Amino acid sequence: MPLRSALVRFAIAGAAGALVASAAVTPATASEGSQGSPQRQAPRLYKGVVTANRLLLRDAPNRGGKVVRVAFRDDVVTVYCRTTGQKVDGDSRWYLLRDGAWAYGAARYIRDLGPAPRPC
C-alpha cells in the first residue's frame, strides 16, 4: 500500500501544479478594464456593397455550396473576413458575410466600402 499512497500523492501534486500554472497564465492573456474584469474586444466588421444583379450566398466558398440566401445589387453587406475558394471570373477571394445568416459571397461581386477585410 505505501507505493499506491505515494502515487496518489504524486498525482494530486501534479494536478495542483497544473491548476496553479493555468491560473498564473490566465491573467496574462486577459485585458483588464476599469472594473478589473476581463473585457473581450469584438472583432472588426467590414462593409461591402453588392455589384451583381443577384448574388447567391453559399455555405461554402465555392459554387457548389448550398445557397443560404440571396443578395441584390446595391445591398450593403457586413463582411466578417476573407478567405480563398473556387475562382469566380479569375478571382479566388470569397467573403464570409454576417448578415442574419453566415454565408460566403464571391468577392468578385462585392465592392469594399473602406479597408479590405482581414483574412479568416
mmCIF file of C-alpha atoms in Angstrom, residues 16-86:
data_model
loop_
_atom_site.group_PDB
_atom_site.id
_atom_site.type_symbol
_atom_site.label_atom_id
_atom_site.label_comp_id
_atom_site.label_asym_id
_atom_site.label_seq_id
_atom_site.Cartn_x
_atom_site.Cartn_y
_atom_site.Cartn_z
ATOM 1 C CA ALA A 16 -2.424 21.045 -8.181
ATOM 2 C CA GLY A 17 0.656 22.205 -10.100
ATOM 3 C CA ALA A 18 -1.271 22.245 -13.357
ATOM 4 C CA LEU A 19 -4.045 24.270 -11.732
ATOM 5 C CA VAL A 20 -1.571 26.817 -10.361
ATOM 6 C CA ALA A 21 0.174 27.073 -13.740
ATOM 7 C CA SER A 22 -3.093 27.705 -15.593
ATOM 8 C CA ALA A 23 -4.126 30.345 -13.048
ATOM 9 C CA ALA A 24 -0.779 32.090 -13.492
ATOM 10 C CA VAL A 25 -1.147 32.217 -17.274
ATOM 11 C CA THR A 26 -4.794 33.328 -17.446
ATOM 12 C CA PRO A 27 -4.350 36.935 -16.236
ATOM 13 C CA ALA A 28 -1.598 37.484 -18.797
ATOM 14 C CA THR A 29 -3.969 36.688 -21.677
ATOM 15 C CA ALA A 30 -6.943 38.753 -20.495
ATOM 16 C CA SER A 31 -7.074 42.515 -20.795
ATOM 17 C CA GLU A 32 -8.476 44.266 -17.782
ATOM 18 C CA GLY A 33 -10.977 47.084 -17.893
ATOM 19 C CA SER A 34 -11.533 49.766 -15.288
ATOM 20 C CA GLN A 35 -13.514 47.358 -13.080
ATOM 21 C CA GLY A 36 -10.746 44.757 -13.055
ATOM 22 C CA SER A 37 -12.812 42.276 -15.064
ATOM 23 C CA PRO A 38 -11.658 40.847 -18.398
ATOM 24 C CA GLN A 39 -13.075 42.531 -21.478
ATOM 25 C CA ARG A 40 -13.367 40.959 -24.895
ATOM 26 C CA GLN A 41 -12.891 43.169 -27.885
ATOM 27 C CA ALA A 42 -15.393 42.477 -30.642
ATOM 28 C CA PRO A 43 -13.790 41.521 -33.964
ATOM 29 C CA ARG A 44 -13.785 44.280 -36.538
ATOM 30 C CA LEU A 45 -16.507 44.006 -39.146
ATOM 31 C CA TYR A 46 -16.208 45.387 -42.663
ATOM 32 C CA LYS A 47 -18.805 46.640 -45.119
ATOM 33 C CA GLY A 48 -19.275 45.981 -48.802
ATOM 34 C CA VAL A 49 -21.834 46.663 -51.491
ATOM 35 C CA VAL A 50 -23.127 44.001 -53.884
ATOM 36 C CA THR A 51 -22.343 44.785 -57.538
ATOM 37 C CA ALA A 52 -24.143 41.819 -59.165
ATOM 38 C CA ASN A 53 -27.842 41.940 -60.013
ATOM 39 C CA ARG A 54 -28.328 38.829 -57.868
ATOM 40 C CA LEU A 55 -25.585 37.291 -55.731
ATOM 41 C CA LEU A 56 -26.100 33.764 -54.386
ATOM 42 C CA LEU A 57 -24.636 33.461 -50.889
ATOM 43 C CA ARG A 58 -23.474 29.975 -50.003
ATOM 44 C CA ASP A 59 -22.491 27.780 -47.050
ATOM 45 C CA ALA A 60 -19.008 27.171 -48.519
ATOM 46 C CA PRO A 61 -16.631 29.333 -50.598
ATOM 47 C CA ASN A 62 -17.427 27.632 -53.899
ATOM 48 C CA ARG A 63 -20.194 27.473 -56.484
ATOM 49 C CA GLY A 64 -21.169 24.009 -55.276
ATOM 50 C CA GLY A 65 -22.045 25.230 -51.772
ATOM 51 C CA LYS A 66 -25.688 25.221 -50.721
ATOM 52 C CA VAL A 67 -27.397 28.578 -51.320
ATOM 53 C CA VAL A 68 -28.195 30.116 -47.923
ATOM 54 C CA ARG A 69 -29.733 33.353 -49.165
ATOM 55 C CA VAL A 70 -29.603 35.898 -51.991
ATOM 56 C CA ALA A 71 -28.275 39.467 -52.005
ATOM 57 C CA PHE A 72 -29.193 42.016 -54.664
ATOM 58 C CA ARG A 73 -27.406 44.890 -56.413
ATOM 59 C CA ASP A 74 -26.608 47.804 -54.071
ATOM 60 C CA ASP A 75 -27.306 45.785 -50.901
ATOM 61 C CA VAL A 76 -24.808 46.736 -48.202
ATOM 62 C CA VAL A 77 -23.427 43.599 -46.539
ATOM 63 C CA THR A 78 -21.402 43.049 -43.379
ATOM 64 C CA VAL A 79 -18.161 41.177 -44.041
ATOM 65 C CA TYR A 80 -16.572 39.221 -41.203
ATOM 66 C CA CYS A 81 -13.418 38.108 -43.038
ATOM 67 C CA ARG A 82 -11.990 36.981 -46.392
ATOM 68 C CA THR A 83 -10.841 33.548 -47.489
ATOM 69 C CA THR A 84 -9.893 31.751 -50.687
ATOM 70 C CA GLY A 85 -12.110 29.388 -52.582
ATOM 71 C CA GLN A 86 -13.192 28.483 -56.084
#
